Amino acid sequence: MNSETTYLTDLAAVLWPCGGLLGTGDGAVRRMAYRNRGNQYLPVPNAHNPRVILPAHNRSAATRGITSFAQGHSLGERLRTLLLTGAFATGVAPLLLRDRLFVGAGPGIEHALTTALDRELAIAIHVGPPRANRKPVLLLLTPGGRTIGYAKVAVNDLTTRLVRAETEALRHLGQARLRDVTVPRLLYDGEWNGHPLMVQEALPVGHQTDRPTRYQLLRCVTQIVGMDKVRERQLSESPYLRTLDDRIARLGTRPEAAPLRAALHRLPDVSLPFGAWHGDLTRWNIASTARRAFVWDWERLTMDAPAGFDALHFDLNECVQAGVHPGVHRWLDSGTRLLRDPLMATCGLREHAVSTVMALYLIDLATRYLHDRQAESGSGMAAVDDWLLPALDGLQERAAHEAAHPV
């Protein structure tokens, strides 16, 4: 077994305490599963590279799972989605997809969710690429394929913190007033098999929504910033600076810690507006119409960060889609333009502090990646010494010049 098939069987042990066996659509494993009267799931595209896990004998749920979890941003992705949905809709997918995950009979995650929500349901599971914060996201469907909501289950210490953090964030957001931003309601909070479990409603996103325009993004960002009272402080006097400094200190003897701490303390002591930030606002967590933004995945919500972090995070993730190094160079310009937009000025962000905010964002992002050990998953973005520290050097010079020559 490779690391992905090991992950798949470990995941099965969390979701189905009776465990799961990987096999093919024929042979001894299948015969054993049939005798045990368990369920069959299809790892797609296969058990060595699972991205979604779909019910083998529920066409509606499987088809809906494909369309709900598809990124669909490139032509190739859209074609793959079209082919898969056609294969499941016509019933030929179980014949084409060889790998199976057989789970034994007995109470499993489906039973727990049915009891929690008091309704019959089917599930499709998003696994996603290997990352430190990887966890199963379960699409909850009626037997006919209508979306009920999404469930998240923790599988390790990091994802336990994230699931619990998102649960608390959704509770807080339920009381917040966001004029043009819709967030999911928390439907259930509990445990399954000793792991935190939460369920949130599905947002009404689909063909009538799209990635936000620049204006829609900044409108959303400024409303999130202002979720609680925006406070303007000198950087040196801010709780944020002390918290970030402490997070860097807890990196211990990691070689990246010293340059990050030095960069932080070399930044000019400018006045900045501090407010809330989503923490992971990307094309995968937001959809927009002309009037509203729909935002989900609030597991990294923070209530005290420099205004503009969400705009920078969204833009950086867009820029690096075609490559990290050229993308970062584009971001150094495009991020600057975003923060100098008049909409950001409504939060109190002034032009002489733009590069300081960008540098703080990179230091914060690097510290997160290092604490979460994201580089171990092979992500190019997580190799902070390769691209982030060099970009930070240039931003420090810009920040010092801007602060010394305010417009």
PDB file of C-alpha atoms in Angstrom, residues 29 52 158 222 234-235 254 262 275 282 287 344 392:
ATOM      1  CA  VAL A  29     -12.759  -9.092  -0.543  1.00  0.00           C
ATOM      2  CA  VAL A  52     -13.685  11.824  -3.488  1.00  0.00           C
ATOM      3  CA  LEU A 158      -4.481  19.622  13.900  1.00  0.00           C
ATOM      4  CA  THR A 222     -14.297  45.046   4.381  1.00  0.00           C
ATOM      5  CA  GLN A 234       0.302  51.539  16.516  1.00  0.00           C
ATOM      6  CA  LEU A 235       1.797  48.242  15.439  1.00  0.00           C
ATOM      7  CA  ARG A 254      13.529  25.925  13.320  1.00  0.00           C
ATOM      8  CA  ALA A 262      14.026  39.714  12.589  1.00  0.00           C
ATOM      9  CA  GLY A 275     -10.368  43.731  12.696  1.00  0.00           C
ATOM     10  CA  THR A 282      -9.719  31.621  -1.576  1.00  0.00           C
ATOM     11  CA  ALA A 287     -18.922  32.462  -4.400  1.00  0.00           C
ATOM     12  CA  MET A 344      -9.881  49.479   1.806  1.00  0.00           C
ATOM     13  CA  LEU A 392       9.714  39.506   2.555  1.00  0.00           C
TER      14      LEU A 392
END
